[in-house]
Amino acid sequence: METGELSSRTCTSCGAELVCGPETAATTCPYCGNPTVLGGQLSGKLKPEYIIPFRMDKKTAIENLKKYYKGKAFLPKAFKESNHIEEIQGVYVPFWLYDGRMEARGAYKAEISESHREGDYIVTTTRHFDVARVGDADFVRVPVDGSSKMPDTHMDAIEPFDYSDLKPFSTAYLPGFLADRYDEDDKKCAARVLTRMKNSTAAALHDTLGGYTGVQTLSEQLDPRTLEPHYALLPVWMLHTRWREQDFLFAMNGQTGRLIGDLPVDKGRVAAWFAGISIPLMILTALIMLL
């Protein structure tokens, strides 16, 4: 399939711009559930560098979702209805994958305390050390989603992706699925990835400080030396549910099946459950009092 055969579809509610092939019937937006998705000509070209194809088909995704819902007695029926669950959609979500290097320097005060008994006394000896750490940390394919519609917490929760499946982008992987177009560029997403890289680098520094009974950080300097973004599409199964004027988004890693979703509690079902328990208890109590 050539790029020219692709079309764009825009959600009139949240503004998501979805790209799909001619055989993809997108009638609802996977982000907000809006049924009005307008078709149009593709403006510009979809040019990701890479794509990870879906490993999990729709049937398996539905089975995983049903397992996730199983046992949740207070989940509203609207979430469990088969005709709704089958509305789950496969979406290629835009991601920026960053390769980079962090330079790290740290200065610390450390101590080792040892205690031993001398007669009736416990003697503690403490040795103090000036400790320095210098090093580089290399990162490969640190992911940050490039869609403002997709909650970052959802995408972080369904990581990691298996990058051994990463392929050069080809429209041959798109039939039957939607592909979101990024609306947050690599410069805007860089702040998030730098935070992740700095936190990981700081943790790596601290891991080298084992063996001391106490460590005090005097200074730490974490500087990015290189940062190279790559635009990629990663597979996610998505299902939007609107219940009592609230939106709930479910997301599943299209490779591993790892999933995340905010689920409400039906207060009416909770009340009915407690009522079902309290009435027999009241009868039992009354019978006991009559004995």
mmCIF file of C-alpha atoms in Angstrom:
data_model
loop_
_atom_site.group_PDB
_atom_site.id
_atom_site.type_symbol
_atom_site.label_atom_id
_atom_site.label_comp_id
_atom_site.label_asym_id
_atom_site.label_seq_id
_atom_site.Cartn_x
_atom_site.Cartn_y
_atom_site.Cartn_z
ATOM 1 C CA MET A 1 0.000 0.000 0.000
ATOM 2 C CA GLU A 2 1.411 3.373 -0.974
ATOM 3 C CA THR A 3 1.267 6.476 1.189
ATOM 4 C CA GLY A 4 -1.085 8.046 -1.327
ATOM 5 C CA GLU A 5 -3.732 5.395 -0.555
ATOM 6 C CA LEU A 6 -3.915 6.503 3.072
ATOM 7 C CA SER A 7 -6.633 8.830 4.283
ATOM 8 C CA SER A 8 -6.965 10.994 7.361
ATOM 9 C CA ARG A 9 -9.924 11.009 9.692
ATOM 10 C CA THR A 10 -10.426 13.765 12.220
ATOM 11 C CA CYS A 11 -12.430 13.507 15.429
ATOM 12 C CA THR A 12 -14.818 16.443 15.716
ATOM 13 C CA SER A 13 -14.718 16.203 19.515
ATOM 14 C CA CYS A 14 -11.093 15.854 20.679
ATOM 15 C CA GLY A 15 -9.361 16.736 17.387
ATOM 16 C CA ALA A 16 -7.403 13.497 17.051
ATOM 17 C CA GLU A 17 -6.120 13.001 13.496
ATOM 18 C CA LEU A 18 -6.073 9.328 12.600
ATOM 19 C CA VAL A 19 -4.477 7.805 9.529
ATOM 20 C CA CYS A 20 -5.817 4.599 8.013
ATOM 21 C CA GLY A 21 -6.036 2.572 4.849
ATOM 22 C CA PRO A 22 -9.123 2.438 2.612
ATOM 23 C CA GLU A 23 -10.316 -0.849 4.149
ATOM 24 C CA THR A 24 -10.293 0.429 7.748
ATOM 25 C CA ALA A 25 -13.766 1.336 8.961
ATOM 26 C CA ALA A 26 -13.193 3.866 11.723
ATOM 27 C CA THR A 27 -16.563 5.015 13.006
ATOM 28 C CA THR A 28 -15.592 6.059 16.537
ATOM 29 C CA CYS A 29 -12.594 7.831 18.005
ATOM 30 C CA PRO A 30 -10.459 5.481 20.152
ATOM 31 C CA TYR A 31 -9.528 8.349 22.478
ATOM 32 C CA CYS A 32 -12.873 9.895 23.388
ATOM 33 C CA GLY A 33 -15.480 7.555 21.870
ATOM 34 C CA ASN A 34 -17.003 10.287 19.719
ATOM 35 C CA PRO A 35 -19.013 8.626 16.897
ATOM 36 C CA THR A 36 -18.458 11.482 14.454
ATOM 37 C CA VAL A 37 -15.148 10.925 12.685
ATOM 38 C CA LEU A 38 -14.853 12.882 9.445
ATOM 39 C CA GLY A 39 -12.948 11.508 6.483
ATOM 40 C CA GLY A 40 -10.664 13.541 4.273
ATOM 41 C CA GLN A 41 -7.565 13.568 2.159
ATOM 42 C CA LEU A 42 -4.289 12.957 3.918
ATOM 43 C CA SER A 43 -2.497 16.267 4.326
ATOM 44 C CA GLY A 44 1.238 15.756 4.165
ATOM 45 C CA LYS A 45 2.870 12.353 4.553
ATOM 46 C CA LEU A 46 3.109 9.999 7.448
ATOM 47 C CA LYS A 47 6.829 9.551 7.854
ATOM 48 C CA PRO A 48 7.787 7.535 10.910
ATOM 49 C CA GLU A 49 11.205 5.940 10.848
ATOM 50 C CA TYR A 50 10.093 2.755 12.562
ATOM 51 C CA ILE A 51 7.081 0.667 13.454
ATOM 52 C CA ILE A 52 6.446 -2.281 15.771
ATOM 53 C CA PRO A 53 3.737 -4.475 14.217
ATOM 54 C CA PHE A 54 0.857 -5.820 16.284
ATOM 55 C CA ARG A 55 1.742 -9.218 17.723
ATOM 56 C CA MET A 56 -1.618 -9.686 19.442
ATOM 57 C CA ASP A 57 -4.777 -9.983 17.339
ATOM 58 C CA LYS A 58 -8.183 -8.567 18.246
ATOM 59 C CA LYS A 59 -9.569 -11.886 19.496
ATOM 60 C CA THR A 60 -6.717 -12.267 21.986
ATOM 61 C CA ALA A 61 -7.043 -8.637 23.076
ATOM 62 C CA ILE A 62 -10.749 -9.174 23.803
ATOM 63 C CA GLU A 63 -9.977 -12.330 25.801
ATOM 64 C CA ASN A 64 -7.381 -10.450 27.869
ATOM 65 C CA LEU A 65 -9.838 -7.645 28.533
ATOM 66 C CA LYS A 66 -12.522 -10.082 29.690
ATOM 67 C CA LYS A 67 -10.013 -11.701 32.061
ATOM 68 C CA TYR A 68 -9.142 -8.253 33.397
ATOM 69 C CA TYR A 69 -12.824 -7.542 34.098
ATOM 70 C CA LYS A 70 -13.501 -10.987 35.592
ATOM 71 C CA GLY A 71 -14.081 -10.978 39.324
ATOM 72 C CA LYS A 72 -14.736 -7.226 39.483
ATOM 73 C CA ALA A 73 -18.248 -7.564 40.893
ATOM 74 C CA PHE A 74 -18.891 -3.839 41.255
ATOM 75 C CA LEU A 75 -17.854 -2.891 37.721
ATOM 76 C CA PRO A 76 -20.771 -1.262 35.827
ATOM 77 C CA LYS A 77 -22.444 -3.552 33.289
ATOM 78 C CA ALA A 78 -21.692 -1.080 30.500
ATOM 79 C CA PHE A 79 -18.033 -2.085 30.683
ATOM 80 C CA LYS A 80 -18.676 -5.827 30.466
ATOM 81 C CA GLU A 81 -21.210 -5.922 27.630
ATOM 82 C CA SER A 82 -19.869 -8.040 24.769
ATOM 83 C CA ASN A 83 -20.968 -5.632 22.048
ATOM 84 C CA HIS A 84 -19.008 -2.853 23.779
ATOM 85 C CA ILE A 85 -15.886 -4.926 24.430
ATOM 86 C CA GLU A 86 -15.779 -5.821 20.737
ATOM 87 C CA GLU A 87 -15.417 -2.107 19.940
ATOM 88 C CA ILE A 88 -11.775 -2.320 21.040
ATOM 89 C CA GLN A 89 -9.537 -0.816 18.355
ATOM 90 C CA GLY A 90 -5.940 -1.362 17.360
ATOM 91 C CA VAL A 91 -4.107 1.952 17.182
ATOM 92 C CA TYR A 92 -0.528 2.699 16.257
ATOM 93 C CA VAL A 93 0.363 5.378 18.806
ATOM 94 C CA PRO A 94 3.079 7.907 17.884
ATOM 95 C CA PHE A 95 6.205 7.698 20.010
ATOM 96 C CA TRP A 96 9.556 9.426 20.089
ATOM 97 C CA LEU A 97 12.372 6.997 20.823
ATOM 98 C CA TYR A 98 15.448 8.773 22.135
ATOM 99 C CA ASP A 99 19.049 7.658 22.057
ATOM 100 C CA GLY A 100 21.278 9.683 24.332
ATOM 101 C CA ARG A 101 24.181 9.967 26.717
ATOM 102 C CA MET A 102 24.243 11.514 30.168
ATOM 103 C CA GLU A 103 27.421 12.692 31.870
ATOM 104 C CA ALA A 104 27.310 12.283 35.632
ATOM 105 C CA ARG A 105 29.404 13.705 38.463
ATOM 106 C CA GLY A 106 28.715 13.298 42.145
ATOM 107 C CA ALA A 107 30.368 14.218 45.438
ATOM 108 C CA TYR A 108 29.363 12.495 48.658
ATOM 109 C CA LYS A 109 30.208 12.158 52.328
ATOM 110 C CA ALA A 110 30.106 8.545 53.438
ATOM 111 C CA GLU A 111 30.707 6.684 56.660
ATOM 112 C CA ILE A 112 31.140 3.167 57.935
ATOM 113 C CA SER A 113 30.218 2.489 61.547
ATOM 114 C CA GLU A 114 31.268 -0.649 63.412
ATOM 115 C CA SER A 115 30.444 -1.618 66.987
ATOM 116 C CA HIS A 116 32.044 -4.073 69.417
ATOM 117 C CA ARG A 117 31.832 -4.845 73.096
ATOM 118 C CA GLU A 118 34.582 -3.903 75.570
ATOM 119 C CA GLY A 119 33.620 -5.152 78.991
ATOM 120 C CA ASP A 120 30.358 -3.500 79.983
ATOM 121 C CA TYR A 121 30.501 -1.011 77.120
ATOM 122 C CA ILE A 122 29.510 -1.008 73.445
ATOM 123 C CA VAL A 123 32.169 0.887 71.504
ATOM 124 C CA THR A 124 31.250 2.301 68.095
ATOM 125 C CA THR A 125 33.951 3.352 65.650
ATOM 126 C CA THR A 126 32.999 5.495 62.675
ATOM 127 C CA ARG A 127 35.227 6.080 59.673
ATOM 128 C CA HIS A 128 34.468 8.985 57.328
ATOM 129 C CA PHE A 129 35.151 9.148 53.584
ATOM 130 C CA ASP A 130 35.055 11.707 50.803
ATOM 131 C CA VAL A 131 33.600 9.888 47.809
ATOM 132 C CA ALA A 132 33.474 11.012 44.172
ATOM 133 C CA ARG A 133 31.783 9.397 41.196
ATOM 134 C CA VAL A 134 32.247 10.283 37.515
ATOM 135 C CA GLY A 135 30.806 8.416 34.568
ATOM 136 C CA ASP A 136 28.627 8.302 31.472
ATOM 137 C CA ALA A 137 25.293 6.578 30.993
ATOM 138 C CA ASP A 138 24.182 5.559 27.515
ATOM 139 C CA PHE A 139 20.507 5.195 26.640
ATOM 140 C CA VAL A 140 18.884 3.516 23.652
ATOM 141 C CA ARG A 141 15.252 3.901 22.586
ATOM 142 C CA VAL A 142 13.817 5.624 25.643
ATOM 143 C CA PRO A 143 10.118 6.000 24.700
ATOM 144 C CA VAL A 144 7.858 9.030 25.107
ATOM 145 C CA ASP A 145 4.449 9.139 23.436
ATOM 146 C CA GLY A 146 3.862 12.061 21.089
ATOM 147 C CA SER A 147 0.075 12.299 21.433
ATOM 148 C CA SER A 148 -1.530 14.845 23.736
ATOM 149 C CA LYS A 149 -4.735 12.774 23.716
ATOM 150 C CA MET A 150 -3.063 9.721 25.221
ATOM 151 C CA PRO A 151 -2.519 9.908 29.017
ATOM 152 C CA ASP A 152 1.200 9.606 29.723
ATOM 153 C CA THR A 153 0.470 7.455 32.760
ATOM 154 C CA HIS A 154 -1.264 4.888 30.548
ATOM 155 C CA MET A 155 1.637 4.658 28.131
ATOM 156 C CA ASP A 156 4.206 4.442 30.922
ATOM 157 C CA ALA A 157 2.175 1.659 32.550
ATOM 158 C CA ILE A 158 2.053 -0.627 29.488
ATOM 159 C CA GLU A 159 5.812 -0.491 28.880
ATOM 160 C CA PRO A 160 8.102 -2.101 28.050
ATOM 161 C CA PHE A 161 7.832 -2.773 24.330
ATOM 162 C CA ASP A 162 9.967 -5.437 22.702
ATOM 163 C CA TYR A 163 12.236 -3.472 20.383
ATOM 164 C CA SER A 164 13.559 -6.616 18.746
ATOM 165 C CA ASP A 165 10.362 -6.369 16.666
ATOM 166 C CA LEU A 166 11.189 -2.827 15.534
ATOM 167 C CA LYS A 167 10.935 -2.570 11.737
ATOM 168 C CA PRO A 168 11.606 0.172 9.193
ATOM 169 C CA PHE A 169 8.256 1.865 8.643
ATOM 170 C CA SER A 170 6.063 0.433 5.908
ATOM 171 C CA THR A 171 2.397 1.094 5.179
ATOM 172 C CA ALA A 172 2.035 -2.676 4.734
ATOM 173 C CA TYR A 173 1.605 -2.921 8.520
ATOM 174 C CA LEU A 174 -1.345 -0.491 8.628
ATOM 175 C CA PRO A 175 -4.294 -2.403 7.072
ATOM 176 C CA GLY A 176 -6.955 -3.084 9.688
ATOM 177 C CA PHE A 177 -5.547 -0.593 12.178
ATOM 178 C CA LEU A 178 -5.573 3.133 12.859
ATOM 179 C CA ALA A 179 -2.456 5.263 13.197
ATOM 180 C CA ASP A 180 -2.472 8.433 15.253
ATOM 181 C CA ARG A 181 -0.332 11.349 14.126
ATOM 182 C CA TYR A 182 1.856 13.057 16.691
ATOM 183 C CA ASP A 183 0.852 16.517 17.860
ATOM 184 C CA GLU A 184 3.766 16.914 20.291
ATOM 185 C CA ASP A 185 7.103 17.130 18.527
ATOM 186 C CA ASP A 186 10.440 15.749 19.689
ATOM 187 C CA LYS A 187 11.479 19.085 21.217
ATOM 188 C CA LYS A 188 8.380 19.273 23.398
ATOM 189 C CA CYS A 189 8.758 15.648 24.516
ATOM 190 C CA ALA A 190 12.474 16.063 25.255
ATOM 191 C CA ALA A 191 11.784 17.425 28.751
ATOM 192 C CA ARG A 192 10.048 14.195 29.773
ATOM 193 C CA VAL A 193 12.738 11.941 28.390
ATOM 194 C CA LEU A 194 15.514 13.975 30.011
ATOM 195 C CA THR A 195 13.779 13.613 33.372
ATOM 196 C CA ARG A 196 13.655 9.844 32.906
ATOM 197 C CA MET A 197 17.291 9.695 31.845
ATOM 198 C CA LYS A 198 18.438 11.866 34.747
ATOM 199 C CA ASN A 199 16.519 9.776 37.281
ATOM 200 C CA SER A 200 17.994 6.567 35.872
ATOM 201 C CA THR A 201 21.509 8.021 35.867
ATOM 202 C CA ALA A 202 21.192 9.256 39.454
ATOM 203 C CA ALA A 203 19.960 5.811 40.515
ATOM 204 C CA ALA A 204 22.958 4.209 38.781
ATOM 205 C CA LEU A 205 25.311 6.547 40.670
ATOM 206 C CA HIS A 206 23.702 5.670 43.984
ATOM 207 C CA ASP A 207 23.980 1.960 43.220
ATOM 208 C CA THR A 208 27.777 2.341 43.265
ATOM 209 C CA LEU A 209 27.684 3.642 46.839
ATOM 210 C CA GLY A 210 26.978 0.331 48.497
ATOM 211 C CA GLY A 211 28.994 -0.855 51.464
ATOM 212 C CA TYR A 212 28.622 2.330 53.488
ATOM 213 C CA THR A 213 26.370 2.613 56.524
ATOM 214 C CA GLY A 214 25.513 6.190 55.641
ATOM 215 C CA VAL A 215 25.828 8.449 52.593
ATOM 216 C CA GLN A 216 25.196 12.180 52.296
ATOM 217 C CA THR A 217 24.944 13.780 48.858
ATOM 218 C CA LEU A 218 26.999 16.973 48.611
ATOM 219 C CA SER A 219 26.456 17.645 44.923
ATOM 220 C CA GLU A 220 25.335 15.910 41.736
ATOM 221 C CA GLN A 221 25.625 17.161 38.186
ATOM 222 C CA LEU A 222 23.766 15.321 35.428
ATOM 223 C CA ASP A 223 24.206 16.751 31.940
ATOM 224 C CA PRO A 224 22.882 15.438 28.616
ATOM 225 C CA ARG A 225 25.662 15.197 26.026
ATOM 226 C CA THR A 226 23.694 13.776 23.127
ATOM 227 C CA LEU A 227 19.986 13.325 22.458
ATOM 228 C CA GLU A 228 18.756 11.902 19.170
ATOM 229 C CA PRO A 229 15.011 11.343 18.550
ATOM 230 C CA HIS A 230 13.460 8.728 16.265
ATOM 231 C CA TYR A 231 9.802 8.787 15.265
ATOM 232 C CA ALA A 232 8.067 5.413 15.613
ATOM 233 C CA LEU A 233 4.584 3.915 15.766
ATOM 234 C CA LEU A 234 3.941 1.421 18.574
ATOM 235 C CA PRO A 235 0.939 -0.955 18.816
ATOM 236 C CA VAL A 236 -1.779 -0.340 21.403
ATOM 237 C CA TRP A 237 -5.266 -1.822 21.755
ATOM 238 C CA MET A 238 -7.648 0.848 23.048
ATOM 239 C CA LEU A 239 -11.224 0.999 24.297
ATOM 240 C CA HIS A 240 -13.070 4.120 25.407
ATOM 241 C CA THR A 241 -16.057 3.915 27.735
ATOM 242 C CA ARG A 242 -18.256 6.813 28.806
ATOM 243 C CA TRP A 243 -20.229 6.237 31.981
ATOM 244 C CA ARG A 244 -22.171 8.811 33.980
ATOM 245 C CA GLU A 245 -20.598 11.747 32.174
ATOM 246 C CA GLN A 246 -17.085 10.458 32.802
ATOM 247 C CA ASP A 247 -14.558 9.115 30.300
ATOM 248 C CA PHE A 248 -12.594 5.929 30.953
ATOM 249 C CA LEU A 249 -9.768 4.831 28.663
ATOM 250 C CA PHE A 250 -8.396 1.314 28.561
ATOM 251 C CA ALA A 251 -5.048 0.600 26.884
ATOM 252 C CA MET A 252 -3.215 -2.660 26.191
ATOM 253 C CA ASN A 253 0.288 -3.260 24.828
ATOM 254 C CA GLY A 254 -0.241 -4.786 21.379
ATOM 255 C CA GLN A 255 2.795 -7.025 21.816
ATOM 256 C CA THR A 256 2.808 -8.246 25.401
ATOM 257 C CA GLY A 257 -0.811 -7.807 26.528
ATOM 258 C CA ARG A 258 0.230 -5.636 29.472
ATOM 259 C CA LEU A 259 -2.765 -3.437 30.233
ATOM 260 C CA ILE A 260 -3.986 -0.442 32.193
ATOM 261 C CA GLY A 261 -7.405 1.056 32.713
ATOM 262 C CA ASP A 262 -9.264 3.226 35.189
ATOM 263 C CA LEU A 263 -12.352 1.344 36.349
ATOM 264 C CA PRO A 264 -15.251 2.918 38.267
ATOM 265 C CA VAL A 265 -17.375 1.304 40.961
ATOM 266 C CA ASP A 266 -21.141 1.108 40.473
ATOM 267 C CA LYS A 267 -22.432 2.423 43.798
ATOM 268 C CA GLY A 268 -25.869 0.987 43.057
ATOM 269 C CA ARG A 269 -24.442 -2.529 42.767
ATOM 270 C CA VAL A 270 -22.449 -2.006 45.979
ATOM 271 C CA ALA A 271 -25.601 -0.913 47.821
ATOM 272 C CA ALA A 272 -27.531 -3.909 46.472
ATOM 273 C CA TRP A 273 -24.753 -6.247 47.591
ATOM 274 C CA PHE A 274 -24.732 -4.847 51.129
ATOM 275 C CA ALA A 275 -28.523 -5.007 51.232
ATOM 276 C CA GLY A 276 -28.395 -8.643 50.176
ATOM 277 C CA ILE A 277 -26.061 -9.387 53.081
ATOM 278 C CA SER A 278 -27.685 -7.214 55.739
ATOM 279 C CA ILE A 279 -31.198 -8.675 55.387
ATOM 280 C CA PRO A 280 -30.137 -12.305 56.083
ATOM 281 C CA LEU A 281 -27.998 -11.050 58.969
ATOM 282 C CA MET A 282 -30.981 -9.201 60.453
ATOM 283 C CA ILE A 283 -33.125 -12.340 60.168
ATOM 284 C CA LEU A 284 -30.395 -14.463 61.758
ATOM 285 C CA THR A 285 -30.017 -11.972 64.601
ATOM 286 C CA ALA A 286 -33.776 -11.981 65.214
ATOM 287 C CA LEU A 287 -33.863 -15.781 65.309
ATOM 288 C CA ILE A 288 -30.998 -15.879 67.792
ATOM 289 C CA MET A 289 -32.801 -13.401 70.051
ATOM 290 C CA LEU A 290 -35.904 -15.614 70.010
ATOM 291 C CA LEU A 291 -33.972 -18.688 71.166
#
